[in-house]
Amino acid sequence: MNSDAIEISGNDFRYSALVGHGLMARAGELARNVVSGNRCAIVADEISAGLFGDRVCKSFSSENFLPRLIRIPAGEKSKSFAQVEKICEQMIAAELDRSSFVVGLGGGVIGDISGFVAAIFQRGIPHIQIPTTLLAMVDSSIGGKTGVNLEAGKNLIGAFHHPSLVIIDVDALETLSARELRKGYAEIIKHAIIRDAEMFQMLSSRAKMPVRLGLEGSRCATLKLSWRDSSTVARDDGFVSLIRRNIAIKARIVSADAREISGERALLNFGHTVGHAIERATDFKIPHGDCISIGMVAACAISMKRGGFSSQERDDVVSLLKQFELPTQLPAEVDRERIAATVAPDKKFLGGKIRFVVTPRIGQAHVSNDVTMEDIREAIAAL
Ligand SMILES: NC(=O)c1ccc[n+]([C@@H]2O[C@H](COP(=O)([O-])OP(=O)(O)OC[C@H]3O[C@@H](n4cnc5c(N)ncnc54)[C@H](O)[C@@H]3O)[C@@H](O)[C@H]2O)c1
Ligand SMILES: [Zn+2]
């Protein structure tokens, strides 16, 4: 479809992620290649709808689609069954049917709930992702995990429903806050640790710019990462390559293990076992990226004990996280014991057995069965 498309494929799915500038205005034309029906719901939150709703609706209308913009409140609370029902009712009222499709226009919350709606509406219709946060671009829009939260926990209800197309318009980042950018960087650093030592080096030497950034040896661009300034980031070719490189990492992992069976996809949980426990134990008051950053520091300590990870590399990870202004220690007032107690019910502890992602060296990771609850408690106490 496009020479710059990144393919994501598995036994029963194949789709492209397109990354570039000005793609929202071309969304309708790009969608024409993958969907046949005309009616579509464009699901957005009030912020993404305000920023991009008109542009995307116009683009679909100009290709003779019949788009209906459906707005929901911004924030994690919207990832609920109640919102799913409201969206579906508006879709029925707009006469969408089995031949229609859903477009998710927003961050990970919108991607997850709109994907879930697409998975269940009339037993499943196509989904197109237009992610507008850095986290959604490099992580949540790829891989087909959709769902909503319950009172009992996050992402407890869901379905695998891969999108038919992912349209990543980096111009969307112009309006993103530094806080939201940081969430994306935490996942980018995670990708570097588990899969890409070269990207880790490239990010680490960011201060000594310019650095040559290559995507699988083919594309090269200079990365001038004035990362706090989202408008600079959005216009930086090196940054576009960075996004592509991260999508390619997630795409390879998802293609190898779409349903998290062989263990490959579980590697994406690096830093997340302790990170999720921090989120839960602090009632989700600390942003996800910050929790994952601290969780990755704990995972490095555990990797030193159980995976042969060196203290030098642990220090390199800590200093990279700090460069991106991500926290590497827990706030003093947080109860370490409470976090350790919250780790246990995590879904990575299947059948009472602890499966913990460790890194033996930067660029590599595997699931270890040797990590004990005591190791985890010790690492949390040291944070
Ligand atoms: N499906 C997956 O594989 C997967 C992976 C990781 C995370 N997730 C999910 O993703 C969600 C988090 O995603 P998120 O961090 O994108 O949160 P989000 O969707 O809540 O977006 C964060 C905030 O940024 C705003 N926003 C979106 N685009 C903007 C833009 N371009 N400019 C300015 N503001 C903008 C949103 O309105 C929101 O207020 C969580 O629910 C998490 O469970 C899913
Ligand atoms: Zn995460």
Coordinates of C-alpha atoms and ligand atoms in Angstrom, one line a residue:
M1 CA 0.0 0.0 0.0
N2 CA 2.8 2.4 0.9
S3 CA 6.6 1.8 0.9
D4 CA 6.8 3.2 4.4
A5 CA 4.1 0.9 5.7
I6 CA 5.0 -1.5 8.6
E7 CA 3.3 -4.8 8.2
I8 CA 1.8 -6.6 11.2
S9 CA 0.7 -10.1 10.5
G10 CA -0.1 -13.5 12.1
N11 CA -2.1 -16.6 11.4
D12 CA -5.4 -14.8 11.0
F13 CA -4.5 -11.1 10.5
R14 CA -2.5 -8.8 8.4
Y15 CA -2.5 -5.0 8.4
S16 CA -0.3 -2.0 8.0
A17 CA 0.7 0.8 10.2
L18 CA 1.4 4.0 8.2
V19 CA 3.5 6.7 9.8
G20 CA 4.0 10.2 8.4
H21 CA 2.8 13.8 8.3
G22 CA -0.6 15.0 7.2
L23 CA -2.1 11.5 7.2
M24 CA -5.3 12.5 9.1
A25 CA -6.4 14.6 6.2
R26 CA -5.9 11.5 4.0
A27 CA -7.5 9.1 6.3
G28 CA -10.6 8.5 4.1
E29 CA -8.5 7.8 1.0
L30 CA -6.2 5.4 3.0
A31 CA -9.3 3.7 4.5
R32 CA -10.7 3.1 1.0
N33 CA -8.0 0.4 0.5
V34 CA -9.1 -1.7 3.5
V35 CA -12.9 -1.3 4.1
S36 CA -15.8 -1.7 1.8
G37 CA -18.8 -0.3 3.7
N38 CA -19.7 3.4 3.8
R39 CA -21.0 4.2 7.2
C40 CA -18.6 4.6 10.0
A41 CA -18.4 5.7 13.6
I42 CA -15.5 7.9 14.5
V43 CA -15.1 7.4 18.2
A44 CA -13.1 10.2 20.0
D45 CA -12.8 11.7 23.4
E46 CA -13.8 15.3 23.9
I47 CA -10.2 16.5 23.5
S48 CA -9.2 14.5 20.4
A49 CA -12.6 15.2 18.9
G50 CA -12.1 18.9 19.4
L51 CA -8.6 18.8 18.0
F52 CA -8.9 16.4 15.1
G53 CA -12.6 15.5 14.7
D54 CA -13.4 18.0 11.9
R55 CA -10.3 17.1 9.9
V56 CA -10.9 13.4 10.0
C57 CA -14.7 13.6 9.4
K58 CA -14.1 15.8 6.4
S59 CA -11.5 13.4 5.0
F60 CA -14.0 10.5 5.3
S61 CA -16.8 12.6 3.8
S62 CA -14.7 13.6 0.9
E63 CA -14.3 10.0 0.0
N64 CA -18.0 9.4 0.1
F65 CA -18.1 7.7 3.5
L66 CA -20.8 8.6 5.9
P67 CA -19.0 9.3 9.2
R68 CA -20.7 9.9 12.5
L69 CA -18.5 11.5 15.2
I70 CA -19.2 9.9 18.6
R71 CA -17.6 11.8 21.6
I72 CA -17.0 10.3 25.0
P73 CA -15.5 12.0 28.1
A74 CA -11.7 12.0 28.2
G75 CA -9.9 9.7 30.7
E76 CA -9.5 6.2 31.9
K77 CA -13.0 6.2 33.5
S78 CA -14.5 6.1 30.1
K79 CA -13.1 2.7 29.4
S80 CA -16.3 1.1 30.8
F81 CA -19.2 -1.1 29.8
A82 CA -21.5 1.9 30.3
Q83 CA -19.7 3.8 27.6
V84 CA -19.6 0.8 25.3
E85 CA -23.4 0.6 25.5
K86 CA -23.8 4.3 24.8
I87 CA -21.5 4.1 21.8
C88 CA -23.3 1.1 20.4
E89 CA -26.7 2.8 20.9
Q90 CA -25.5 5.9 19.0
M91 CA -24.2 3.6 16.2
I92 CA -27.5 1.9 15.9
A93 CA -29.3 5.3 15.9
A94 CA -26.9 6.4 13.0
E95 CA -28.0 3.2 11.1
L96 CA -24.6 1.5 11.2
D97 CA -24.8 -2.2 10.4
R98 CA -22.7 -5.2 9.7
S99 CA -21.1 -3.5 6.7
S100 CA -20.0 -0.5 8.7
F101 CA -16.7 0.1 10.5
V102 CA -15.3 1.9 13.6
V103 CA -12.5 4.5 13.7
G104 CA -10.7 5.1 17.0
L105 CA -9.4 8.7 17.0
G106 CA -7.5 9.4 20.2
G107 CA -5.1 7.9 22.8
G108 CA -5.0 4.4 24.2
V109 CA -8.3 4.8 26.0
I110 CA -10.1 5.5 22.7
G111 CA -8.1 2.8 20.9
D112 CA -9.1 0.2 23.5
I113 CA -12.8 1.0 23.8
S114 CA -13.4 1.7 20.1
G115 CA -11.6 -1.6 19.2
F116 CA -13.8 -3.4 21.7
V117 CA -16.9 -1.9 20.3
A118 CA -15.8 -3.0 16.8
A119 CA -15.1 -6.5 18.1
I120 CA -18.7 -6.9 19.4
F121 CA -20.9 -4.6 17.3
Q122 CA -23.0 -7.0 15.2
R123 CA -20.5 -9.7 16.2
G124 CA -17.6 -7.8 14.8
I125 CA -16.9 -5.1 12.2
P126 CA -13.6 -3.6 11.0
H127 CA -11.6 -1.2 13.1
I128 CA -9.2 1.6 12.1
Q129 CA -6.9 3.1 14.6
I130 CA -5.8 6.7 14.4
P131 CA -3.7 7.1 17.6
T132 CA -3.0 10.6 18.8
T133 CA -0.8 10.1 21.8
L134 CA 2.8 8.9 21.7
L135 CA 1.9 5.9 23.9
A136 CA -0.9 4.9 21.5
M137 CA 1.3 5.4 18.5
V138 CA 4.2 3.2 19.7
D139 CA 2.3 0.7 21.8
S140 CA -1.5 0.4 22.2
S141 CA -2.6 0.8 18.6
I142 CA -0.6 -2.2 17.5
G143 CA -1.4 -5.7 18.5
G144 CA -5.2 -6.1 18.6
K145 CA -5.7 -6.0 22.4
T146 CA -9.0 -4.2 23.0
G147 CA -11.1 -3.9 26.1
V148 CA -12.6 -2.1 29.0
N149 CA -12.1 -1.9 32.8
L150 CA -14.2 -3.3 35.6
E151 CA -14.4 -1.9 39.2
A152 CA -12.3 -4.9 40.1
G153 CA -9.5 -4.0 37.8
K154 CA -8.2 -2.7 34.5
N155 CA -8.5 -4.5 31.2
L156 CA -10.4 -7.4 32.7
I157 CA -12.9 -7.6 29.8
G158 CA -11.8 -7.5 26.2
A159 CA -11.2 -9.2 22.9
F160 CA -8.4 -9.7 20.5
H161 CA -9.6 -7.7 17.5
H162 CA -6.8 -6.4 15.2
P163 CA -7.4 -3.2 13.3
S164 CA -7.5 -3.3 9.5
L165 CA -5.3 -0.2 9.4
V166 CA -3.3 2.0 11.8
I167 CA -2.9 5.6 10.6
I168 CA -0.2 7.5 12.6
D169 CA -0.1 11.2 11.9
V170 CA 2.8 12.5 13.9
D171 CA 1.5 16.0 13.5
A172 CA -1.0 15.0 16.2
L173 CA 1.8 15.2 18.8
E174 CA 2.1 19.0 18.4
T175 CA -0.6 19.5 21.1
L176 CA 0.5 16.7 23.5
S177 CA 1.8 17.7 26.9
A178 CA 5.2 16.7 28.2
R179 CA 3.5 14.5 30.8
E180 CA 1.7 12.5 28.0
L181 CA 4.9 12.4 25.9
R182 CA 6.8 10.9 28.9
K183 CA 4.3 8.0 29.1
G184 CA 5.3 7.1 25.5
Y185 CA 9.0 7.4 26.3
A186 CA 8.7 4.9 29.1
E187 CA 7.4 2.3 26.6
I188 CA 10.1 3.3 24.1
I189 CA 12.8 2.7 26.6
K190 CA 11.2 -0.6 27.5
H191 CA 11.3 -1.6 23.8
A192 CA 15.0 -0.6 23.8
I193 CA 15.8 -2.7 26.8
I194 CA 14.1 -5.9 25.7
R195 CA 14.9 -5.7 22.0
D196 CA 17.1 -3.0 20.7
A197 CA 20.5 -2.2 22.2
E198 CA 21.3 0.2 19.3
M199 CA 18.2 2.3 20.0
F200 CA 19.1 2.3 23.7
Q201 CA 22.5 3.7 22.8
M202 CA 21.0 6.2 20.4
L203 CA 18.6 7.5 23.1
S204 CA 21.3 7.6 25.7
S205 CA 23.6 9.7 23.5
R206 CA 20.7 12.1 22.7
A207 CA 22.6 14.8 24.6
K208 CA 25.5 14.5 22.2
M209 CA 23.4 15.3 19.1
P210 CA 23.2 14.8 16.3
V211 CA 23.0 11.1 16.2
R212 CA 22.4 8.9 13.2
L213 CA 19.2 6.9 13.6
G214 CA 18.6 4.0 11.2
L215 CA 15.5 1.9 10.7
E216 CA 16.6 -1.6 10.0
G217 CA 19.5 -0.3 8.0
S218 CA 17.4 1.3 5.4
R219 CA 16.3 4.8 6.5
C220 CA 18.6 7.2 8.3
A221 CA 17.7 10.5 9.8
T222 CA 19.2 12.8 12.3
L223 CA 17.6 12.8 15.6
K224 CA 17.5 16.2 17.2
L225 CA 15.5 15.3 20.2
S226 CA 14.3 18.4 22.0
W227 CA 11.8 16.0 23.4
R228 CA 10.1 18.2 25.9
D229 CA 8.8 20.4 23.1
S230 CA 6.1 18.5 21.3
S231 CA 5.9 20.8 18.3
T232 CA 9.6 20.2 17.6
V233 CA 9.2 16.5 18.1
A234 CA 6.3 16.4 15.7
R235 CA 8.3 18.1 12.9
D236 CA 11.5 16.0 13.4
D237 CA 12.3 13.4 10.8
G238 CA 14.4 11.5 13.3
F239 CA 11.5 11.3 15.6
V240 CA 9.3 9.9 12.9
S241 CA 12.0 7.2 12.4
L242 CA 12.0 6.6 16.2
I243 CA 8.2 5.9 16.1
R244 CA 8.6 3.6 13.1
R245 CA 11.4 1.7 14.8
N246 CA 9.2 1.2 17.9
I247 CA 6.2 0.0 15.9
A248 CA 8.5 -2.4 14.1
I249 CA 9.6 -3.8 17.4
K250 CA 6.1 -4.3 18.7
A251 CA 5.0 -5.6 15.3
R252 CA 7.7 -8.3 15.3
I253 CA 6.7 -9.4 18.8
V254 CA 3.0 -9.5 18.1
S255 CA 3.5 -11.3 14.8
A256 CA 5.5 -14.0 16.6
D257 CA 3.0 -14.5 19.5
A258 CA -0.2 -12.6 18.9
R259 CA -2.1 -14.3 21.8
E260 CA 0.6 -14.3 24.4
I261 CA 1.1 -18.1 24.2
S262 CA 4.8 -18.8 23.5
G263 CA 6.0 -16.1 25.9
E264 CA 7.3 -13.7 23.4
R265 CA 4.5 -11.2 23.8
A266 CA 4.9 -11.4 27.6
L267 CA 8.3 -9.7 27.2
L268 CA 6.3 -6.5 26.6
N269 CA 5.5 -6.7 30.3
F270 CA 9.0 -5.9 31.3
G271 CA 8.8 -3.4 34.2
H272 CA 5.0 -3.9 34.3
T273 CA 4.6 -6.5 37.1
V274 CA 6.0 -4.1 39.7
G275 CA 4.7 -1.1 37.7
H276 CA 1.1 -2.3 37.8
A277 CA 1.4 -3.0 41.5
I278 CA 2.6 0.6 42.1
E279 CA -0.4 1.9 40.1
R280 CA -2.9 -0.2 42.0
A281 CA -1.3 0.4 45.5
T282 CA -1.4 4.2 44.9
D283 CA -4.9 4.1 43.5
F284 CA -3.7 5.1 40.0
K285 CA -2.6 8.5 41.2
I286 CA 0.9 8.1 39.7
P287 CA 0.9 8.1 35.8
H288 CA 1.4 4.8 34.1
G289 CA 4.7 5.8 32.5
D290 CA 6.1 6.8 35.9
C291 CA 5.0 3.6 37.5
I292 CA 6.6 1.6 34.6
S293 CA 9.8 3.6 34.9
I294 CA 10.1 2.7 38.6
G295 CA 9.0 -0.9 37.8
M296 CA 11.8 -1.2 35.2
V297 CA 14.3 -0.2 37.9
A298 CA 13.0 -3.0 40.1
A299 CA 13.1 -5.4 37.1
C300 CA 16.8 -4.4 36.5
A301 CA 17.6 -5.2 40.2
I302 CA 15.9 -8.6 39.9
S303 CA 17.7 -9.2 36.6
M304 CA 21.0 -8.6 38.4
K305 CA 20.1 -11.2 40.9
R306 CA 18.5 -13.8 38.6
G307 CA 19.5 -13.0 35.1
G308 CA 23.2 -12.0 35.1
F309 CA 22.4 -8.3 34.3
S310 CA 25.4 -6.1 35.1
S311 CA 25.3 -3.2 37.6
Q312 CA 26.8 -1.0 34.9
E313 CA 23.9 -1.7 32.6
R314 CA 21.5 -1.1 35.5
D315 CA 23.1 2.3 36.0
D316 CA 22.8 3.0 32.3
V317 CA 19.0 2.3 32.4
V318 CA 18.6 4.5 35.5
S319 CA 20.5 7.4 33.8
L320 CA 18.5 7.0 30.6
L321 CA 15.2 7.1 32.5
K322 CA 16.4 10.2 34.3
Q323 CA 17.4 11.9 31.0
F324 CA 13.7 11.6 30.0
E325 CA 12.6 12.9 33.4
L326 CA 11.1 9.6 34.4
P327 CA 11.2 8.7 38.1
T328 CA 13.5 5.9 39.2
Q329 CA 12.6 5.8 42.9
L330 CA 9.3 5.6 44.7
P331 CA 8.1 8.7 46.6
A332 CA 9.1 8.4 50.2
E333 CA 5.6 8.2 51.6
V334 CA 4.5 5.2 49.5
D335 CA 4.1 2.0 51.5
R336 CA 6.5 -0.5 50.0
E337 CA 4.8 -3.5 51.7
R338 CA 1.5 -2.5 50.2
I339 CA 3.0 -2.6 46.7
A340 CA 4.6 -6.0 47.4
A341 CA 1.3 -7.3 48.6
T342 CA -0.4 -6.0 45.5
V343 CA 2.0 -7.8 43.2
A344 CA 0.7 -11.3 44.0
P345 CA -2.7 -11.1 42.2
D346 CA -1.1 -9.9 39.0
K347 CA -2.0 -12.1 36.0
K348 CA 1.6 -12.9 35.4
F349 CA 1.5 -15.2 38.4
L350 CA -0.5 -17.9 36.6
G351 CA -1.2 -21.0 38.6
G352 CA 0.8 -19.7 41.6
K353 CA 4.0 -19.7 39.5
I354 CA 5.9 -16.5 39.2
R355 CA 6.7 -15.6 35.6
F356 CA 8.9 -12.5 35.6
V357 CA 10.5 -10.8 32.7
V358 CA 14.2 -10.3 33.2
T359 CA 17.0 -8.9 31.0
P360 CA 20.4 -10.6 30.9
R361 CA 21.8 -7.6 28.9
I362 CA 20.3 -4.5 27.2
G363 CA 18.6 -5.5 24.0
Q364 CA 17.5 -8.9 25.3
A365 CA 14.8 -10.3 27.6
H366 CA 13.2 -13.6 28.6
V367 CA 10.6 -14.9 31.0
S368 CA 12.2 -16.4 34.1
N369 CA 10.6 -18.9 36.4
D370 CA 13.4 -18.5 39.0
V371 CA 12.3 -15.2 40.5
T372 CA 10.8 -15.5 43.9
M373 CA 8.3 -13.3 45.7
E374 CA 11.1 -12.5 48.1
D375 CA 13.3 -11.2 45.2
I376 CA 10.4 -8.9 44.2
R377 CA 9.9 -7.7 47.8
E378 CA 13.6 -7.0 48.2
A379 CA 13.7 -5.0 44.9
I380 CA 10.6 -3.0 45.9
A381 CA 12.1 -2.2 49.4
A382 CA 15.2 -0.8 47.6
L383 CA 13.2 1.6 45.4
Ligands
LIG1 N1 -4.3 -2.3 23.8 C1 -3.0 -2.3 24.2 O1 -2.2 -3.1 23.8 C2 -2.6 -1.3 25.2 C3 -1.2 -1.1 25.5 C4 -0.8 -0.1 26.4 C5 -1.8 0.8 27.0 N2 -3.1 0.5 26.7 C6 -4.2 1.4 27.3 O2 -4.0 2.7 26.8 C7 -4.6 3.6 27.8 C8 -3.6 4.8 28.0 O3 -3.4 5.4 26.7 P1 -3.0 7.0 26.7 O4 -1.8 7.2 27.6 O5 -2.9 7.4 25.3 O6 -4.2 7.7 27.4 P2 -5.5 8.5 27.0 O7 -6.2 7.9 25.8 O8 -6.3 8.8 28.2 O9 -4.8 9.9 26.5 C9 -4.2 10.7 27.4 C10 -4.8 12.2 27.4 O10 -4.3 12.8 26.2 C11 -5.4 13.4 25.5 N3 -4.9 13.5 24.1 C12 -5.0 12.5 23.2 N4 -4.4 12.9 22.0 C13 -4.0 14.2 22.2 C14 -3.2 15.1 21.5 N5 -2.8 14.8 20.3 N6 -3.0 16.3 22.0 C15 -3.4 16.6 23.3 N7 -4.0 15.8 24.1 C16 -4.3 14.6 23.6 C17 -6.5 12.6 25.8 O11 -7.7 13.3 25.6 C18 -6.3 12.2 27.3 O12 -6.8 13.3 28.1 C19 -4.8 2.8 29.0 O13 -6.2 2.6 29.1 C20 -4.1 1.5 28.8 O14 -4.7 0.4 29.4 C21 -3.5 -0.4 25.8
ZN2 ZN 2.7 0.1 29.7

